[in-house]
Short mmCIF file of C-alpha atoms and ligand atoms in Angstrom, two decimals:
data_model
loop_
_atom_site.label_atom_id
_atom_site.label_comp_id
_atom_site.label_asym_id
_atom_site.label_seq_id
_atom_site.Cartn_x
_atom_site.Cartn_y
_atom_site.Cartn_z
CA LEU D 10 -0.80 2.46 32.84
CA PRO D 11 -4.52 3.13 32.89
CA ARG D 12 -6.97 1.72 30.38
CA LEU D 13 -8.12 4.62 28.24
CA THR D 14 -11.65 5.78 28.92
CA LEU D 15 -13.35 5.87 25.57
CA THR D 16 -15.77 8.59 26.53
CA THR D 17 -12.86 11.00 27.04
CA LEU D 18 -11.82 10.66 23.43
CA LEU D 19 -14.80 9.70 21.34
CA PRO D 20 -17.12 12.27 19.83
CA LEU D 21 -20.67 11.00 19.80
CA THR D 22 -21.09 10.79 16.06
CA ASP D 23 -22.26 7.87 13.97
CA VAL D 24 -19.71 6.61 11.45
CA SER D 25 -21.54 3.50 10.40
CA ALA D 26 -23.26 5.06 7.40
CA THR D 27 -21.29 5.05 4.13
CA ALA D 28 -22.35 5.61 0.57
CA PRO D 29 -23.64 2.49 -1.17
CA ASP D 30 -21.34 0.96 -3.77
CA PRO D 31 -23.31 0.09 -6.89
CA VAL D 32 -20.65 -2.30 -8.22
CA ARG D 33 -19.70 -4.39 -5.22
CA THR D 34 -21.16 -7.86 -4.89
CA SER D 35 -18.98 -9.32 -2.13
CA ARG D 36 -17.86 -8.12 1.30
CA PRO D 37 -14.56 -6.19 1.33
CA ARG D 38 -11.59 -7.42 3.32
CA ARG D 39 -11.34 -5.57 6.63
CA TRP D 40 -8.60 -5.92 9.18
CA LEU D 41 -9.80 -5.76 12.77
CA PRO D 42 -6.94 -5.06 15.18
CA ARG D 43 -7.06 -6.91 18.48
CA ARG D 44 -5.84 -3.82 20.27
CA VAL D 45 -5.12 -0.15 19.74
CA LEU D 46 -2.23 1.29 21.73
CA VAL D 47 -2.13 5.06 22.07
CA MET D 48 1.20 6.63 22.90
CA LYS D 49 0.79 9.22 25.65
CA ALA D 50 2.10 11.96 23.35
CA ALA D 51 -0.64 11.18 20.84
CA VAL D 52 -3.62 11.18 23.20
CA ASP D 53 -4.71 14.78 22.69
CA LEU D 54 -4.15 15.05 18.94
CA PRO D 55 -7.33 15.54 16.86
CA HIS D 56 -6.65 12.60 14.56
CA THR D 57 -6.39 10.27 17.56
CA ALA D 58 -10.06 10.90 18.30
CA GLU D 59 -10.95 10.04 14.72
CA VAL D 60 -8.94 6.81 14.78
CA LEU D 61 -10.49 5.73 18.07
CA ARG D 62 -13.95 6.57 16.78
CA ARG D 63 -13.39 4.32 13.78
CA ALA D 64 -11.69 1.56 15.76
CA THR D 65 -14.53 1.44 18.25
CA ALA D 66 -17.15 1.42 15.49
CA ALA D 67 -15.26 -1.47 13.88
CA GLY D 68 -15.43 -3.46 17.12
CA VAL D 69 -12.02 -2.95 18.76
CA GLU D 70 -12.47 -3.33 22.52
CA GLU D 71 -8.92 -3.19 23.84
CA ILE D 72 -7.66 0.38 23.79
CA ASP D 73 -4.78 1.35 26.06
CA VAL D 74 -2.62 4.40 26.62
CA VAL D 75 1.02 3.36 26.77
CA GLY D 76 4.45 4.92 27.29
CA ARG D 77 6.04 2.66 24.68
CA VAL D 78 4.92 0.08 22.16
CA SER D 79 6.45 -3.27 23.01
CA ALA D 80 5.46 -6.92 22.78
CA PRO D 81 4.47 -8.81 25.94
CA LYS D 82 7.49 -9.83 28.01
CA GLY D 83 8.66 -13.38 27.39
CA ALA D 84 6.79 -13.76 24.09
CA SER D 85 8.38 -16.10 21.58
CA GLU D 86 9.27 -14.89 18.09
CA ARG D 87 6.02 -16.37 16.71
CA GLU D 88 3.96 -14.83 19.49
CA THR D 89 5.63 -11.46 18.99
CA TYR D 90 4.87 -11.57 15.26
CA ALA D 91 1.23 -12.47 15.92
CA TRP D 92 0.92 -9.76 18.58
CA ALA D 93 2.47 -7.12 16.31
CA LYS D 94 0.31 -7.98 13.30
CA SER D 95 -2.82 -7.62 15.42
CA THR D 96 -1.79 -4.30 16.98
CA LEU D 97 -2.44 -0.79 15.76
CA ALA D 98 -0.37 1.86 17.52
CA LEU D 99 -1.13 5.57 17.43
CA VAL D 100 2.18 7.40 17.54
CA VAL D 101 3.52 10.87 16.81
CA ALA D 102 5.61 10.96 13.65
CA PRO D 103 9.02 12.41 14.55
CA PRO D 104 10.44 15.26 12.42
CA SER D 105 12.62 12.79 10.46
CA ALA D 106 9.52 10.85 9.38
CA ARG D 107 7.83 14.07 8.30
CA LYS D 108 10.59 15.10 5.91
CA PRO D 109 9.49 13.97 2.46
CA GLN D 110 12.08 12.03 0.48
CA PRO D 111 12.25 11.73 -3.33
CA ILE D 112 10.85 8.36 -4.34
CA PRO D 113 11.62 7.57 -7.99
CA PRO D 114 10.26 6.07 -10.14
CA SER D 115 6.89 6.05 -8.37
CA ALA D 116 6.48 9.72 -7.44
CA ASP D 117 8.22 12.97 -6.71
CA TRP D 118 7.96 12.67 -2.94
CA ARG D 119 7.02 10.20 -0.26
CA ILE D 120 4.54 11.01 2.52
CA ASP D 121 3.98 8.40 5.23
CA LEU D 122 0.54 8.21 6.85
CA ALA D 123 1.63 5.13 8.79
CA ARG D 124 4.39 2.57 8.93
CA GLY D 125 3.61 -1.12 8.95
CA CYS D 126 0.87 -3.28 7.50
CA PRO D 127 -1.32 -5.98 9.02
CA ALA D 128 -1.21 -8.32 6.02
CA HIS D 129 1.10 -11.33 5.66
CA CYS D 130 2.61 -11.33 2.16
CA GLN D 131 5.56 -13.70 2.08
CA TYR D 132 7.63 -11.35 -0.09
CA CYS D 133 6.63 -8.19 1.81
CA TYR D 134 8.75 -5.26 0.73
CA LEU D 135 8.54 -3.79 4.24
CA ALA D 136 10.53 -6.69 5.72
CA GLY D 137 13.98 -5.39 6.51
CA SER D 138 12.94 -1.75 5.94
CA LEU D 139 11.23 -1.28 9.27
CA SER D 140 12.88 -2.31 12.50
CA GLY D 141 11.32 -4.19 15.37
CA PRO D 142 8.12 -6.25 15.52
CA PRO D 143 5.79 -5.46 12.59
CA VAL D 144 3.28 -3.31 14.48
CA THR D 145 1.19 -0.96 12.33
CA ARG D 146 2.05 2.53 13.58
CA VAL D 147 -0.36 5.22 12.50
CA PHE D 148 0.78 8.82 12.67
CA ALA D 149 -1.56 10.83 14.86
CA ASN D 150 -0.09 14.24 13.97
CA LEU D 151 -1.77 14.07 10.57
CA ASP D 152 -1.80 17.83 9.96
CA GLU D 153 1.99 17.96 10.33
CA VAL D 154 2.45 14.85 8.19
CA LEU D 155 0.44 16.34 5.32
CA ALA D 156 1.78 19.92 5.57
CA PRO D 157 4.76 19.31 3.22
CA ILE D 158 2.32 18.72 0.36
CA GLY D 159 1.64 22.45 0.26
CA GLU D 160 5.27 23.36 0.88
CA LEU D 161 6.59 21.18 -1.98
CA ALA D 162 3.93 22.05 -4.57
CA GLY D 163 5.72 22.78 -7.82
CA GLN D 164 8.92 21.00 -6.76
CA GLY D 165 8.87 17.89 -8.89
CA THR D 166 11.72 15.41 -9.09
CA VAL D 167 10.33 12.61 -11.23
CA THR D 168 6.98 13.09 -12.80
CA SER D 169 6.79 16.75 -13.68
CA GLY D 170 7.23 17.31 -17.38
CA THR D 171 6.93 13.66 -18.41
CA ALA D 172 4.47 13.14 -21.21
CA ALA D 173 2.37 10.60 -19.34
CA ARG D 174 2.33 12.31 -15.97
CA GLY D 175 3.15 16.00 -16.28
CA HIS D 176 -0.52 16.91 -15.81
CA GLU D 177 -0.45 15.33 -12.36
CA GLY D 178 1.74 18.12 -11.02
CA THR D 179 3.95 17.35 -8.04
CA THR D 180 3.15 13.81 -6.95
CA PHE D 181 3.15 12.33 -3.45
CA GLU D 182 3.27 8.58 -2.84
CA LEU D 183 1.39 7.43 0.27
CA SER D 184 2.17 3.72 0.25
CA CYS D 185 5.92 3.38 0.67
CA TYR D 186 5.72 2.05 4.21
CA THR D 187 2.15 0.89 4.58
CA ASP D 188 -0.94 -0.22 2.71
CA PRO D 189 -3.05 2.86 3.42
CA LEU D 190 -6.34 1.33 2.28
CA GLY D 191 -5.77 -1.84 4.34
CA ILE D 192 -5.95 0.19 7.56
CA GLU D 193 -8.25 2.96 6.37
CA HIS D 194 -11.50 1.85 8.03
CA VAL D 195 -9.77 2.16 11.42
CA THR D 196 -7.65 5.25 10.68
CA GLY D 197 -9.35 7.64 8.25
CA SER D 198 -5.93 9.05 7.31
CA LEU D 199 -6.26 8.28 3.61
CA ALA D 200 -9.72 9.81 3.32
CA ALA D 201 -8.50 12.96 5.04
CA ALA D 202 -5.54 13.26 2.67
CA VAL D 203 -7.61 12.55 -0.45
CA GLN D 204 -10.30 15.03 0.52
CA ARG D 205 -7.89 17.80 1.47
CA VAL D 206 -5.90 17.50 -1.75
CA GLY D 207 -9.08 17.06 -3.75
CA THR D 208 -10.60 20.26 -2.44
CA GLY D 209 -7.43 22.29 -3.02
CA ALA D 210 -6.31 22.65 0.61
CA TYR D 211 -2.69 22.47 -0.56
CA GLY D 212 -3.19 24.42 -3.78
CA ASP D 213 -3.41 23.27 -7.34
CA GLY D 214 -0.71 21.29 -9.06
CA VAL D 215 -0.32 18.52 -6.49
CA SER D 216 -1.62 14.99 -6.56
CA LEU D 217 -1.54 11.90 -4.40
CA ARG D 218 -1.06 8.29 -5.32
CA PHE D 219 -1.31 5.13 -3.32
CA THR D 220 -1.24 1.43 -4.03
CA THR D 221 -3.10 -1.30 -2.20
CA LYS D 222 -3.89 -4.98 -2.02
CA PHE D 223 -7.21 -4.29 -0.30
CA ASP D 224 -10.67 -3.57 -1.67
CA ASP D 225 -12.70 -1.61 0.90
CA VAL D 226 -13.34 1.47 -1.24
CA GLU D 227 -16.89 2.48 -0.33
CA GLU D 228 -15.84 5.55 1.61
CA LEU D 229 -13.23 6.66 -0.92
CA ALA D 230 -15.74 6.40 -3.76
CA GLY D 231 -17.93 9.01 -2.08
CA LEU D 232 -15.19 11.56 -1.39
CA ASP D 233 -14.64 14.89 -3.08
CA HIS D 234 -11.34 13.70 -4.57
CA GLY D 235 -11.14 16.21 -7.42
CA GLY D 236 -9.41 13.64 -9.64
CA ARG D 237 -6.21 14.40 -7.73
CA THR D 238 -5.52 10.95 -6.29
CA ARG D 239 -4.44 8.04 -8.43
CA ALA D 240 -5.68 4.83 -6.80
CA ARG D 241 -3.52 1.93 -7.89
CA PHE D 242 -4.22 -1.69 -7.11
CA SER D 243 -1.35 -4.05 -6.53
CA VAL D 244 -2.18 -7.08 -8.63
CA ASN D 245 -0.49 -10.27 -9.68
CA ALA D 246 -0.91 -13.47 -11.63
CA ALA D 247 -3.56 -15.55 -9.85
CA GLU D 248 -1.15 -18.32 -8.89
CA VAL D 249 1.42 -15.93 -7.41
CA ALA D 250 -1.18 -14.02 -5.40
CA ALA D 251 -2.83 -17.21 -4.15
CA ARG D 252 0.47 -18.68 -3.05
CA PHE D 253 2.20 -15.67 -1.49
CA ASP D 254 -0.34 -12.99 -0.51
CA GLY D 255 -1.82 -13.37 2.98
CA GLY D 256 -4.53 -11.39 4.73
CA THR D 257 -5.19 -9.23 1.67
CA ALA D 258 -8.29 -8.96 -0.54
CA PRO D 259 -8.57 -11.70 -3.17
CA MET D 260 -7.73 -10.62 -6.71
CA PRO D 261 -11.38 -10.39 -7.93
CA GLY D 262 -12.15 -8.02 -5.06
CA ARG D 263 -9.21 -5.79 -5.99
CA LEU D 264 -10.37 -5.62 -9.61
CA GLN D 265 -13.90 -4.85 -8.49
CA ALA D 266 -12.55 -2.07 -6.27
CA LEU D 267 -10.49 -0.74 -9.20
CA ALA D 268 -13.66 -0.51 -11.27
CA THR D 269 -15.57 1.12 -8.42
CA LEU D 270 -13.02 3.91 -8.02
CA ALA D 271 -12.70 4.35 -11.79
CA ALA D 272 -16.49 4.73 -11.94
CA ALA D 273 -16.24 7.31 -9.16
CA GLY D 274 -13.91 9.37 -11.34
CA TYR D 275 -10.57 8.54 -9.80
CA PRO D 276 -7.56 8.16 -12.05
CA VAL D 277 -6.58 4.56 -11.39
CA GLY D 278 -3.63 2.28 -11.92
CA LEU D 279 -2.15 -1.16 -11.70
CA THR D 280 0.97 -1.93 -9.74
CA VAL D 281 1.79 -5.36 -11.11
CA ALA D 282 4.02 -6.64 -8.35
CA PRO D 283 6.02 -8.56 -7.53
CA VAL D 284 6.24 -10.10 -10.97
CA MET D 285 7.69 -13.61 -10.90
CA PRO D 286 8.55 -15.64 -14.00
CA VAL D 287 6.74 -18.74 -12.72
CA GLU D 288 5.91 -21.57 -15.09
CA GLY D 289 3.41 -20.34 -17.66
CA TRP D 290 3.93 -16.69 -16.61
CA ARG D 291 3.06 -15.24 -20.01
CA ASP D 292 -0.39 -16.87 -19.94
CA ALA D 293 -0.90 -15.99 -16.27
CA TYR D 294 -0.01 -12.29 -16.64
CA GLY D 295 -1.90 -12.16 -19.94
CA GLN D 296 -5.00 -13.42 -18.13
CA LEU D 297 -4.49 -10.77 -15.46
CA LEU D 298 -4.40 -7.96 -18.04
CA ASP D 299 -7.45 -9.41 -19.77
CA ASP D 300 -9.31 -9.57 -16.44
CA VAL D 301 -8.48 -5.90 -15.83
CA ARG D 302 -9.82 -4.94 -19.25
CA ALA D 303 -13.03 -6.89 -18.60
CA SER D 304 -13.47 -5.22 -15.20
CA LEU D 305 -13.05 -1.73 -16.61
CA ALA D 306 -15.02 -2.21 -19.85
CA PRO D 307 -18.42 -1.35 -18.30
CA VAL D 308 -16.97 1.80 -16.72
CA ALA D 309 -15.49 2.96 -20.02
CA ALA D 310 -18.74 2.18 -21.80
CA ALA D 311 -20.79 4.14 -19.27
CA ASP D 312 -18.41 7.12 -19.37
CA GLY D 313 -18.05 7.11 -23.15
CA HIS D 314 -14.26 7.39 -22.91
CA PRO D 315 -11.39 5.16 -21.78
CA VAL D 316 -10.58 4.92 -18.09
CA ASP D 317 -7.53 6.96 -16.99
CA LEU D 318 -5.39 3.92 -16.21
CA THR D 319 -1.62 3.55 -15.83
CA VAL D 320 0.53 0.45 -15.35
CA GLU D 321 3.67 0.06 -13.25
CA VAL D 322 5.55 -3.23 -13.17
CA ILE D 323 7.90 -4.25 -10.36
CA THR D 324 9.76 -7.54 -10.56
CA HIS D 325 10.51 -9.55 -7.45
CA ARG D 326 13.68 -8.64 -5.61
CA PHE D 327 15.08 -9.08 -2.14
CA THR D 328 17.98 -7.93 0.00
CA PRO D 329 20.02 -10.05 2.41
CA GLY D 330 18.24 -8.27 5.26
CA SER D 331 14.73 -8.69 3.89
CA ARG D 332 15.37 -12.37 3.14
CA ASP D 333 16.47 -13.03 6.75
CA VAL D 334 13.41 -11.26 8.14
CA LEU D 335 11.03 -13.01 5.76
CA LEU D 336 12.50 -16.43 6.55
CA SER D 337 12.06 -15.74 10.25
CA TRP D 338 8.42 -14.72 9.70
CA TYR D 339 7.58 -17.41 7.13
CA PRO D 340 10.04 -20.27 7.66
CA LYS D 341 8.11 -22.65 5.40
CA THR D 342 7.77 -20.25 2.49
CA ARG D 343 8.24 -21.56 -1.04
CA LEU D 344 9.29 -18.13 -2.23
CA GLU D 345 12.45 -18.35 -4.33
CA MET D 346 15.18 -16.23 -2.67
CA ASP D 347 18.25 -17.96 -4.07
CA GLU D 348 21.11 -15.47 -4.35
CA SER D 349 22.96 -17.72 -6.81
CA ALA D 350 20.03 -17.53 -9.25
CA ARG D 351 19.94 -13.72 -9.18
CA SER D 352 21.94 -10.70 -10.28
CA GLN D 353 23.23 -8.20 -7.78
CA LYS D 354 22.16 -4.60 -8.05
CA ARG D 355 23.77 -1.90 -5.92
CA SER D 356 21.79 1.05 -4.64
CA LYS D 357 23.31 4.52 -4.57
CA PHE D 358 23.79 4.05 -0.83
CA GLY D 359 25.86 0.89 -1.37
CA GLY D 360 23.17 -1.63 -0.39
CA VAL D 361 22.75 -4.83 -2.37
CA LYS D 362 19.54 -6.20 -3.79
CA TYR D 363 19.03 -9.40 -5.74
CA VAL D 364 17.05 -9.08 -8.95
CA TYR D 365 16.39 -11.46 -11.82
CA PRO D 366 19.27 -12.03 -14.26
CA ARG D 367 19.55 -9.70 -17.24
CA ASP D 368 18.09 -12.18 -19.77
CA THR D 369 15.03 -12.80 -17.60
CA MET D 370 14.56 -9.07 -17.09
CA ARG D 371 14.84 -8.50 -20.83
CA GLU D 372 12.17 -11.14 -21.50
CA LEU D 373 9.83 -9.69 -18.89
CA ARG D 374 10.34 -6.15 -20.16
CA SER D 375 9.77 -7.14 -23.77
CA TRP D 376 6.58 -9.05 -22.88
CA PHE D 377 5.03 -6.26 -20.81
CA GLU D 378 6.01 -3.58 -23.34
CA THR D 379 4.20 -5.58 -26.02
CA GLU D 380 1.22 -6.92 -24.09
CA VAL D 381 0.19 -3.87 -22.04
CA PRO D 382 -0.60 -1.78 -25.16
CA ALA D 383 -2.07 -4.82 -26.92
CA ARG D 384 -4.41 -5.87 -24.09
CA LEU D 385 -5.05 -2.45 -22.50
CA PRO D 386 -4.97 -0.07 -25.47
CA GLY D 387 -4.01 3.51 -24.65
CA THR D 388 -2.67 2.62 -21.21
CA PRO D 389 0.82 3.98 -20.46
CA LEU D 390 3.36 1.57 -18.98
CA LEU D 391 5.08 4.04 -16.65
CA TYR D 392 8.06 1.86 -15.80
CA LEU D 393 9.24 -1.69 -15.31
CA THR D 394 11.85 -2.19 -12.65
FE1 SF4 M 159 3.60 -6.06 2.77
FE2 SF4 M 159 1.98 -4.86 0.96
FE3 SF4 M 159 1.49 -7.36 1.73
FE4 SF4 M 159 1.14 -5.34 3.44
S1 SF4 M 159 -0.03 -5.72 1.56
S2 SF4 M 159 2.12 -7.33 3.90
S3 SF4 M 159 2.80 -3.95 2.85
S4 SF4 M 159 3.32 -6.61 0.60
#
């Protein structure tokens, strides 16, 4: 198949200029794919041009049009993993992927801008959920992907009517199958969604939410977001993040990005995940909450009112399928995935997941329910699961 000619797809506009970030003091983490593969069916879609414009500006040189996305023939499992994690594919989301699903307790509905993530977290919740090599597949038919936001406005399943979140209207979660900020500088999908919802393109009474382990928020901070996107940062105790997160922004960068978006008027949030009761966990998670308060204090002081912050807490869990995939990706991991040390939980579809035993869960719940209001006064703890 022919190498794509960039000039056929790239508008001659400069994307290098972005609004300065007054808070940032270090460089954000940016993933640079080795290659971008464009499925033939996606070549002529408008969002494809935008992705290629960004990818080229970021320095991607290998851009090919392909009939299918597959690893090089004869590649070993390690080579296939490395190839997939350095590949961004532009694909057309099929109708099944464009049908929003309820996604409690996070949001009313799920919208997928992409599937896959270039980072290397050893507990990754995508392992076992997505089949095949972990290529990041970005949906090029963005207009179709976002259209259900307007169609489902007013149809809440989870958040509507709850005291803490009723004002958000019908909520749409963007990060079920990807880290949308981690790929944003080469996709632009998140900015498009935030700006469209922020300017009322899908009516009033809808809001977006996403969670991320990245920190490149310069572009988002300058958008006309209308306060309709809650930007949550996935954070963890320093020791857990240092040991198990890979290819993501370091924790200080995430907290700095949290403060930047709060200062830009976004509602913000913490997704504390995956919580692990490691030795000294109370001190470690206490330090995390204190660090968040310190990061947001200047923003609150400048605004004259508390930051609109929420907290969600997700404890570590795994399924038999995710464990097998993770062990194949990270055979030397020290992540505890011992079924005999866990309790089984059955999903409504009959699947099994392994969670912490009831006593451990009770201790974690009790600690977070006490310490979140104590260390972050006025901040709702939306759920602990
Ligand atoms: Fe998985 Fe999230 Fe880590 Fe990406 S950032 S590898 S989606 S856990």
